[in-house]
Coordinates of C-alpha atoms in Angstrom, one line a residue:
X1 CA -25.5 -2.2 4.6
X2 CA -27.0 -2.7 1.7
X3 CA -23.6 -3.3 -1.3
X4 CA -24.1 -3.0 -5.1
X5 CA -23.1 -4.8 -7.0
X6 CA -19.3 -3.9 -9.7
X7 CA -19.3 -5.1 -13.2
X8 CA -18.1 -7.6 -13.9
X9 CA -13.5 -7.3 -14.0
X10 CA -13.4 -8.6 -17.5
X11 CA -16.1 -7.0 -19.0
X12 CA -14.8 -3.8 -17.5
X13 CA -11.1 -4.7 -18.8
X14 CA -12.5 -5.2 -22.9
X15 CA -15.1 -2.3 -22.6
X16 CA -14.2 0.6 -20.4
X17 CA -17.1 2.6 -22.6
X18 CA -14.6 5.1 -23.3
X19 CA -13.7 4.2 -27.5
X20 CA -10.6 4.2 -27.0
X21 CA -8.8 2.0 -28.9
X22 CA -6.6 3.9 -31.3
X23 CA -4.8 5.3 -27.7
X24 CA -1.8 4.3 -25.5
X25 CA -3.8 1.9 -22.0
X26 CA -0.2 1.4 -21.3
X27 CA 3.2 2.3 -21.7
X28 CA 5.7 -0.4 -19.5
X29 CA 8.7 2.4 -20.0
X30 CA 9.4 1.9 -23.8
X31 CA 7.2 -0.4 -24.1
X32 CA 3.5 0.0 -25.5
X33 CA 0.0 -0.9 -26.1
X34 CA -3.2 -0.3 -27.4
X35 CA -6.0 -1.3 -25.2
X36 CA -6.4 -3.6 -28.4
X37 CA -3.2 -4.8 -28.4
X38 CA -2.6 -5.6 -24.5
X39 CA -6.3 -7.4 -25.0
X40 CA -5.2 -10.1 -28.3
X41 CA -2.2 -10.3 -26.3
X42 CA -3.7 -11.6 -23.3
X43 CA -5.7 -13.6 -24.9
X44 CA -3.0 -15.6 -26.5
X45 CA -1.7 -15.8 -22.5
X46 CA -5.4 -17.1 -20.8
X47 CA -4.8 -19.5 -23.9
X48 CA -2.1 -21.3 -22.3
X49 CA -2.9 -21.1 -19.0
X50 CA -6.9 -21.8 -19.1
X51 CA -7.5 -24.8 -16.8
X52 CA -4.9 -24.4 -14.0
X53 CA -5.8 -23.8 -10.8
X54 CA -3.5 -20.9 -10.3
X55 CA -0.2 -19.4 -11.6
X56 CA 2.8 -17.2 -10.4
X57 CA 4.1 -13.8 -12.4
X58 CA 7.7 -13.0 -12.9
X59 CA 6.6 -10.1 -11.5
X60 CA 9.1 -8.0 -13.1
X61 CA 8.5 -3.5 -13.7
X62 CA 7.6 -5.0 -16.9
X63 CA 4.3 -5.0 -20.0
X64 CA 4.9 -8.3 -19.6
X65 CA 3.4 -8.4 -15.9
X66 CA 1.4 -6.5 -17.6
X67 CA 0.0 -9.0 -20.2
X68 CA 0.3 -11.9 -18.2
X69 CA -1.8 -10.2 -15.0
X70 CA -4.0 -9.7 -17.8
X71 CA -4.1 -12.6 -18.9
X72 CA -4.8 -14.5 -16.3
X73 CA -7.8 -11.7 -15.5
X74 CA -9.3 -13.1 -18.9
X75 CA -8.6 -16.8 -17.4
X76 CA -10.0 -16.9 -14.8
X77 CA -7.1 -18.5 -13.0
X78 CA -6.0 -16.5 -9.9
X79 CA -2.2 -14.5 -10.3
X80 CA 0.0 -15.2 -7.9
X81 CA 2.6 -12.5 -8.1
X82 CA 6.4 -13.1 -7.4
X83 CA 8.9 -10.1 -6.2
X84 CA 11.8 -9.9 -8.9
X85 CA 14.3 -9.8 -5.8
X86 CA 12.8 -12.3 -3.7
X87 CA 15.4 -15.0 -2.2
X88 CA 15.0 -19.1 -3.0
X89 CA 13.7 -19.2 0.4
X90 CA 10.8 -16.9 0.1
X91 CA 10.6 -17.4 -3.5
X92 CA 9.9 -21.7 -2.5
X93 CA 7.2 -20.7 -0.3
X94 CA 5.5 -18.6 -2.1
X95 CA 5.3 -21.3 -5.2
X96 CA 4.7 -24.3 -3.4
X97 CA 2.1 -22.7 -0.5
X98 CA -0.3 -20.9 -3.5
X99 CA 0.3 -24.5 -6.1
X100 CA 1.0 -22.3 -8.8
X101 CA 0.7 -24.7 -11.8
X102 CA 3.0 -22.5 -14.3
X103 CA 6.0 -19.8 -13.9
X104 CA 4.5 -17.2 -16.4
X105 CA 8.3 -15.6 -17.7
X106 CA 11.7 -16.5 -18.6
X107 CA 12.2 -19.4 -17.8
X108 CA 14.7 -20.0 -14.1
X109 CA 16.7 -22.7 -12.7
X110 CA 15.8 -22.3 -10.0
X111 CA 12.4 -23.4 -10.3
X112 CA 10.8 -26.1 -10.5
X113 CA 7.5 -25.2 -12.5
X114 CA 6.5 -25.1 -16.0
X115 CA 7.8 -22.1 -17.9
X116 CA 4.9 -20.2 -20.3
X117 CA 7.2 -17.7 -21.6
X118 CA 4.9 -13.9 -22.5
X119 CA 4.8 -12.5 -25.6
X120 CA 4.1 -9.2 -25.7
X121 CA 3.8 -9.0 -29.5
X122 CA 1.8 -12.8 -29.4
X123 CA -1.7 -12.2 -30.5
X124 CA -4.9 -14.3 -29.6
X125 CA -8.8 -13.5 -30.7
X126 CA -10.1 -16.0 -28.8
X127 CA -12.7 -14.9 -26.2
X128 CA -12.9 -15.9 -22.6
X129 CA -16.1 -16.1 -20.2
X130 CA -16.9 -13.8 -17.4
X131 CA -15.9 -16.2 -14.3
X132 CA -17.9 -15.6 -11.6
X133 CA -17.5 -12.3 -9.3
X134 CA -16.9 -15.1 -5.9
X135 CA -14.1 -16.4 -7.9
X136 CA -10.3 -15.6 -6.7
X137 CA -8.2 -12.6 -8.7
X138 CA -5.3 -13.4 -7.2
X139 CA -3.4 -14.5 -4.5
X140 CA -1.2 -11.8 -3.2
X141 CA 1.8 -12.8 -0.2
X142 CA 1.6 -10.4 2.7
X143 CA 5.5 -9.1 3.4
X144 CA 6.5 -11.9 6.6
X145 CA 7.4 -10.0 8.6
X146 CA 5.1 -12.1 11.7
X147 CA 6.9 -15.5 9.8
X148 CA 6.3 -17.0 6.4
X149 CA 4.5 -14.7 4.3
X150 CA 0.6 -16.1 3.8
X151 CA -1.6 -16.1 0.5
X152 CA -3.8 -13.1 0.6
X153 CA -7.0 -14.2 -1.3
X154 CA -8.3 -11.8 -3.1
X155 CA -12.2 -12.3 -5.2
X156 CA -12.8 -11.1 -8.3
X157 CA -15.3 -9.0 -6.5
X158 CA -13.4 -7.2 -3.1
X159 CA -10.7 -6.3 -6.2
X160 CA -13.7 -4.6 -8.3
X161 CA -15.3 -2.9 -5.3
X162 CA -12.4 -1.8 -4.7
X163 CA -11.4 -0.6 -7.8
X164 CA -14.7 1.5 -8.4
X165 CA -14.6 2.9 -4.5
X166 CA -11.6 4.9 -5.9
X167 CA -13.1 5.5 -8.7
X168 CA -16.3 7.0 -6.2
X169 CA -13.2 8.9 -4.2
X170 CA -10.6 10.6 -7.0
X171 CA -13.5 10.9 -9.8
X172 CA -11.0 8.6 -11.4
X173 CA -12.4 7.8 -15.4
X174 CA -11.0 7.7 -18.7
X175 CA -9.9 11.8 -18.7
X176 CA -7.0 10.4 -16.3
X177 CA -3.4 9.2 -17.6
X178 CA -1.8 7.4 -14.4
X179 CA 1.7 7.7 -13.9
X180 CA 3.8 5.3 -11.6
X181 CA 6.7 3.3 -11.2
X182 CA 5.7 1.6 -8.4
X183 CA 6.2 -2.7 -7.5
X184 CA 4.5 -4.4 -9.2
X185 CA 4.0 -7.2 -7.1
X186 CA 1.7 -5.3 -3.9
X187 CA -1.1 -3.9 -4.0
X188 CA -0.9 -0.5 -4.3
X189 CA 1.5 -0.5 -7.8
X190 CA -0.4 -3.3 -8.9
X191 CA -3.6 -3.7 -8.3
X192 CA -4.4 -0.2 -8.0
X193 CA -2.1 0.9 -11.0
X194 CA -2.6 -1.2 -13.0
X195 CA -5.6 -3.4 -12.8
X196 CA -7.3 0.1 -11.5
X197 CA -5.9 1.8 -14.9
X198 CA -7.5 -0.8 -17.3
X199 CA -10.6 -0.5 -15.3
X200 CA -11.2 2.5 -15.2
X201 CA -9.9 3.2 -18.9
X202 CA -7.3 5.5 -17.7
X203 CA -3.9 5.0 -20.0
X204 CA -1.1 3.9 -17.8
X205 CA 2.5 5.2 -17.3
X206 CA 4.7 3.0 -15.7
X207 CA 8.4 4.8 -15.6
X208 CA 9.7 1.7 -14.9
X209 CA 11.3 3.1 -11.5
X210 CA 9.5 6.1 -9.8
X211 CA 12.4 8.8 -9.9
X212 CA 11.5 12.3 -9.3
X213 CA 12.5 12.5 -13.1
X214 CA 10.7 10.3 -14.7
X215 CA 7.6 11.8 -13.0
X216 CA 8.3 14.9 -13.9
X217 CA 8.8 14.3 -17.7
X218 CA 5.6 12.3 -18.1
X219 CA 2.6 15.4 -17.9
X220 CA 0.2 12.9 -16.2
X221 CA -3.7 13.7 -14.0
X222 CA -2.9 11.0 -12.0
X223 CA 0.3 10.0 -9.9
X224 CA 1.0 7.5 -7.3
X225 CA 3.8 7.6 -5.0
X226 CA 5.3 5.8 -1.5
X227 CA 6.4 8.9 0.7
X228 CA 10.4 8.5 0.2
X229 CA 9.3 9.3 -3.7
X230 CA 7.5 12.1 -2.5
X231 CA 9.8 13.1 -0.4
X232 CA 12.4 12.8 -3.1
X233 CA 10.3 15.2 -4.9
X234 CA 10.5 17.9 -3.1
X235 CA 14.5 17.5 -2.7
X236 CA 14.7 18.6 -6.4
X237 CA 11.6 22.4 -6.5
X238 CA 12.0 22.4 -10.3
X239 CA 10.2 18.8 -10.7
X240 CA 8.1 19.2 -7.9
X241 CA 6.8 22.4 -9.8
X242 CA 5.6 20.4 -13.0
X243 CA 3.5 18.1 -10.8
X244 CA 1.5 21.1 -10.4
X245 CA -0.3 20.5 -14.0
X246 CA -1.5 17.1 -12.0
X247 CA -4.9 16.5 -11.0
X248 CA -4.2 14.5 -8.0
X249 CA -0.4 13.5 -6.1
X250 CA -1.9 9.9 -4.6
X251 CA 0.4 9.0 -1.3
X252 CA 0.0 5.7 0.2
X253 CA 1.6 2.0 2.0
X254 CA 3.5 4.5 4.9
X255 CA 2.6 7.7 6.5
X256 CA 3.4 11.0 5.0
X257 CA 5.6 13.1 7.1
X258 CA 3.6 15.8 7.7
X259 CA 6.6 18.1 6.6
X260 CA 6.6 16.4 3.0
X261 CA 2.9 16.6 2.6
X262 CA 3.4 20.8 3.5
X263 CA 5.9 20.7 0.5
X264 CA 3.5 19.0 -1.6
X265 CA 0.9 21.6 -1.3
X266 CA 3.4 24.9 -1.7
X267 CA 5.1 23.3 -4.3
X268 CA 2.7 21.9 -5.7
X269 CA -0.6 24.3 -5.4
X270 CA -2.2 21.1 -4.8
X271 CA -2.6 18.8 -1.0
X272 CA -1.9 15.4 -2.0
X273 CA -4.4 12.7 -1.6
X274 CA -3.5 9.8 1.8
X275 CA -5.4 7.2 1.5
X276 CA -4.9 3.5 4.0
X277 CA -5.2 -0.2 3.4
X278 CA -4.0 -3.3 3.4
X279 CA -3.4 -6.8 1.1
X280 CA -6.4 -8.8 2.9
X281 CA -8.6 -5.3 2.6
X282 CA -7.0 -3.4 -0.5
X283 CA -8.4 -0.2 -0.1
X284 CA -10.5 0.7 2.9
X285 CA -10.0 4.3 3.9
X286 CA -9.2 8.2 1.3
X287 CA -9.1 11.7 1.6
X288 CA -11.6 12.4 -1.8
X289 CA -11.2 14.7 -4.6
X290 CA -13.8 17.3 -3.5
X291 CA -13.1 17.2 0.6
X292 CA -10.5 18.0 3.0
X293 CA -7.2 16.7 2.8
X294 CA -6.1 17.0 5.9
X295 CA -1.9 16.6 6.5
X296 CA -1.4 13.7 8.4
X297 CA -4.9 11.4 8.2
X298 CA -6.0 9.1 6.0
X299 CA -9.5 10.6 5.3
X300 CA -13.5 8.4 5.1
X301 CA -14.3 5.0 4.3
X302 CA -14.7 4.7 0.9
X303 CA -18.3 3.8 -1.1
X304 CA -19.4 0.7 1.0
X305 CA -17.0 0.3 3.4
X306 CA -17.4 0.9 7.4
X307 CA -15.2 1.3 10.2
X308 CA -15.2 0.2 14.3
X309 CA -12.4 1.3 16.9
X310 CA -12.9 -1.1 19.8
X311 CA -10.6 -1.0 22.7
X312 CA -8.7 -3.5 24.6
X313 CA -11.7 -5.1 26.0
X314 CA -13.6 -5.0 23.0
X315 CA -16.1 -2.0 23.4
X316 CA -16.6 1.3 21.0
X317 CA -14.0 3.5 21.7
X318 CA -15.5 7.9 21.5
X319 CA -14.7 9.3 17.9
X320 CA -13.7 12.8 19.9
X321 CA -10.0 12.4 17.4
X322 CA -7.7 11.7 20.4
X323 CA -8.9 8.3 22.4
X324 CA -6.8 5.3 20.4
X325 CA -8.5 1.6 20.0
X326 CA -7.8 -0.8 17.6
X327 CA -9.6 -0.5 14.0
X328 CA -12.0 -2.8 12.4
X329 CA -13.1 -3.1 8.6
X330 CA -16.4 -5.2 7.2
X331 CA -17.3 -4.4 3.5
X332 CA -17.4 -6.3 0.2
X333 CA -13.3 -5.0 -0.3
X334 CA -12.0 -7.9 2.4
X335 CA -10.4 -10.7 1.5
X336 CA -11.4 -14.1 1.2
X337 CA -8.7 -15.9 3.7
X338 CA -5.3 -16.8 4.0
X339 CA -5.1 -19.4 1.6
X340 CA -5.1 -23.0 3.7
X341 CA -4.3 -21.7 6.4
X342 CA -8.0 -21.6 8.2
X343 CA -6.5 -21.0 11.8
X344 CA -5.1 -17.4 10.7
X345 CA -7.7 -16.5 9.3
X346 CA -10.3 -17.2 11.7
X347 CA -7.6 -15.3 13.8
X348 CA -8.2 -12.5 11.7
X349 CA -11.7 -12.5 12.0
X350 CA -14.3 -10.8 14.9
X351 CA -16.7 -13.1 15.6
X352 CA -19.6 -10.7 14.3
X353 CA -17.4 -10.9 10.6
X354 CA -15.0 -7.5 10.8
X355 CA -11.4 -8.1 10.5
X356 CA -8.8 -7.0 12.9
X357 CA -6.1 -4.9 10.2
X358 CA -4.3 -4.5 13.9
X359 CA -3.4 -1.3 13.4
X360 CA -4.4 1.5 16.1
X361 CA -6.1 4.4 14.6
X362 CA -8.3 7.4 15.6
X363 CA -11.3 8.7 14.7
X364 CA -12.6 12.4 14.6
X365 CA -16.1 13.7 14.6
X366 CA -16.2 13.9 11.2
X367 CA -15.8 10.7 10.3
X368 CA -11.8 11.1 9.1
X369 CA -9.0 8.8 10.6
X370 CA -5.5 8.9 11.3
X371 CA -3.5 5.9 11.8
X372 CA -1.2 5.6 14.5
X373 CA 1.0 2.2 13.9
X374 CA 0.8 -1.8 13.8
X375 CA -0.2 -2.4 17.5
X376 CA 2.0 -5.4 17.7
X377 CA 4.8 -2.5 16.7
X378 CA 4.1 1.0 16.9
X379 CA 1.4 1.4 20.4
X380 CA 4.4 1.5 22.8
X381 CA 3.0 0.8 27.0
X382 CA 5.9 2.9 28.3
X383 CA 5.0 3.6 32.5
X384 CA 1.2 3.2 32.7
X385 CA 1.0 5.0 29.2
X386 CA -0.3 4.4 25.5
X387 CA 1.5 5.9 23.3
X388 CA 1.6 5.6 19.4
X389 CA 5.2 5.9 17.5
X390 CA 3.4 7.6 15.0
X391 CA 2.6 10.3 17.0
X392 CA 5.7 10.8 17.7
X393 CA 8.0 10.3 15.0
X394 CA 5.8 13.3 13.8
X395 CA 6.2 15.4 15.8
X396 CA 10.4 14.6 15.8
X397 CA 9.9 15.1 11.8
X398 CA 9.1 18.5 12.6
X399 CA 12.1 20.1 13.1
X400 CA 14.7 21.4 10.7
X401 CA 17.1 18.9 11.3
X402 CA 15.4 15.6 11.0
X403 CA 14.7 14.4 7.1
X404 CA 13.9 11.1 8.5
X405 CA 12.3 9.4 12.0
X406 CA 11.1 5.7 13.0
X407 CA 10.5 5.4 16.8
X408 CA 10.0 2.2 18.6
X409 CA 9.7 0.5 22.1
X410 CA 12.1 -1.5 23.9
X411 CA 12.0 -3.5 26.8
X412 CA 12.9 -1.7 29.9
X413 CA 12.8 -3.0 33.9
X414 CA 10.9 0.5 34.5
X415 CA 8.3 1.8 32.3
X416 CA 7.9 -1.4 30.3
X417 CA 9.7 0.1 27.1
X418 CA 11.3 2.9 26.8
X419 CA 11.2 4.6 24.0
X420 CA 13.4 4.8 21.4
X421 CA 13.7 7.2 18.5
X422 CA 15.9 5.6 15.2
X423 CA 16.9 9.8 12.7
X424 CA 18.3 10.1 10.2
X425 CA 19.5 14.1 10.3
X426 CA 22.0 16.4 11.6
X427 CA 20.6 16.6 14.3
X428 CA 23.4 16.2 16.9
X429 CA 22.1 17.7 20.1
X430 CA 20.2 14.6 20.9
X431 CA 18.3 15.6 24.3
X432 CA 18.0 19.1 22.9
X433 CA 15.7 16.8 20.1
X434 CA 14.4 14.5 23.1
X435 CA 12.8 18.5 24.6
X436 CA 11.4 19.6 21.1
X437 CA 9.0 16.7 21.2
X438 CA 8.2 17.2 25.0
X439 CA 7.4 21.0 24.0
X440 CA 4.6 19.5 21.2
X441 CA 3.3 16.2 23.1
X442 CA 3.0 14.7 26.7
X443 CA 6.1 14.8 28.3
X444 CA 5.6 10.9 29.1
X445 CA 6.0 10.6 25.3
X446 CA 9.3 12.1 24.0
X447 CA 12.1 10.0 23.6
X448 CA 14.6 8.4 25.4
X449 CA 16.9 7.6 23.7
X450 CA 17.9 8.8 20.2
X451 CA 20.0 6.9 17.9
X452 CA 21.6 8.6 15.1
X453 CA 21.6 6.2 11.8
X454 CA 22.5 6.9 7.6
X455 CA 19.6 5.0 6.6
X456 CA 16.3 3.9 8.4
X457 CA 16.1 -0.5 7.2
X458 CA 12.3 -0.2 4.2
X459 CA 11.2 -2.8 2.3
X460 CA 9.7 -2.9 -1.2
X461 CA 7.0 -0.4 -0.8
X462 CA 9.3 2.3 1.3
X463 CA 7.8 0.7 4.8
X464 CA 10.2 1.4 7.8
X465 CA 11.0 -2.5 8.6
X466 CA 11.0 -1.7 12.7
X467 CA 11.3 -4.8 13.5
X468 CA 14.9 -4.5 12.3
X469 CA 15.5 -2.1 14.5
X470 CA 14.3 -3.5 17.9
X471 CA 16.8 -6.7 17.2
X472 CA 19.3 -4.8 16.5
X473 CA 19.1 -3.0 19.7
X474 CA 18.2 -5.6 21.7
X475 CA 22.0 -7.4 20.5
X476 CA 23.5 -4.2 21.2
X477 CA 24.4 -3.2 17.7

């Protein structure tokens, strides 16, 4: 596969080619900077950190975080975004594991690293050489669902290739204004939502929090959100209709329920864009601005990315839109490895260099992908059948009285695993709800048990934490 060499990151940040030096490049809440102001403020940070092996950033939803990340990219120092709400154990693990030498942010008594205060009013005219494209740009820490968070090393070339692939898929450029309020310590909010906007020259408006009202007030052309955000937008018809002037509404980080997809299309007049990726791959699949947008499907590989499905024996899986397979990915957006963890890195790769995502998917004849779920938690083996939790969840969400649903497999002496559904909604007749699923899916895919809950446990990106549900079930709660 031939891969085009992407434009260097620093060059594109300093000169996106849009001639918009005097307009706001970024606004976070009430704080705004033009591109020239951002570059000079970031240069002041770069002056302070040049030579460090890596630096940790107190990744609050603030203009200071944008400046700090830009400064790291200018200085060629890997940035380590730290969630501001992380507990002491998680934060200390990230700081120790990453080897960060400085803390970019306000002084904290519980952080032993020397602090560098990021001042949005600081200015420097210094320039910095473009680091090698193969050098590390960021070290992003995973959510730690299978142990302590692992540091995902992303090169400058991987970030550039991923963002350029999205520009091609979404026709993303200087004429867009990007609006989002997502956390600035994940791929979605930080790499796509900040570095992407700066690379492609589109002004960024970060709303601090992703509330429907703040989204509707900004009049952007490109919006990023997670399914929880879009569900709340659709709950306010006036807000949803206000987004009808937007060019693209992008959903990611978790599956978008089909009813929310359909309501977004009905209220805004435009079907949302769905995409798929993870910390280790950035974004690899997306529906395109000029092609079909199919509810429940995340589209086609980005430019330069290749995918394949394999069964448990390593054999190819047919692209028939139905047969489940383990999704593997190759291409220029892949990470360099888990920091200091050669064993885990090797486990995640095939012998011929493909990354094992750990996700189960189907691909149809046109190359469209549908993600069924995580192999470790969403692939349920019940009564000799392999059942994807995602398809059962979508069937439940089609019931008018179900607002949210999460499906897990729990140990069962007879079946191996029993399908248990946690639902948020107003349906008291659980037998009727189980039969409703059996009317649209094979009868063996119906939930054997349904539990009504007020809320589902979610992380900062809106993903349901199913391991907590399984733990609660096993504990008899």
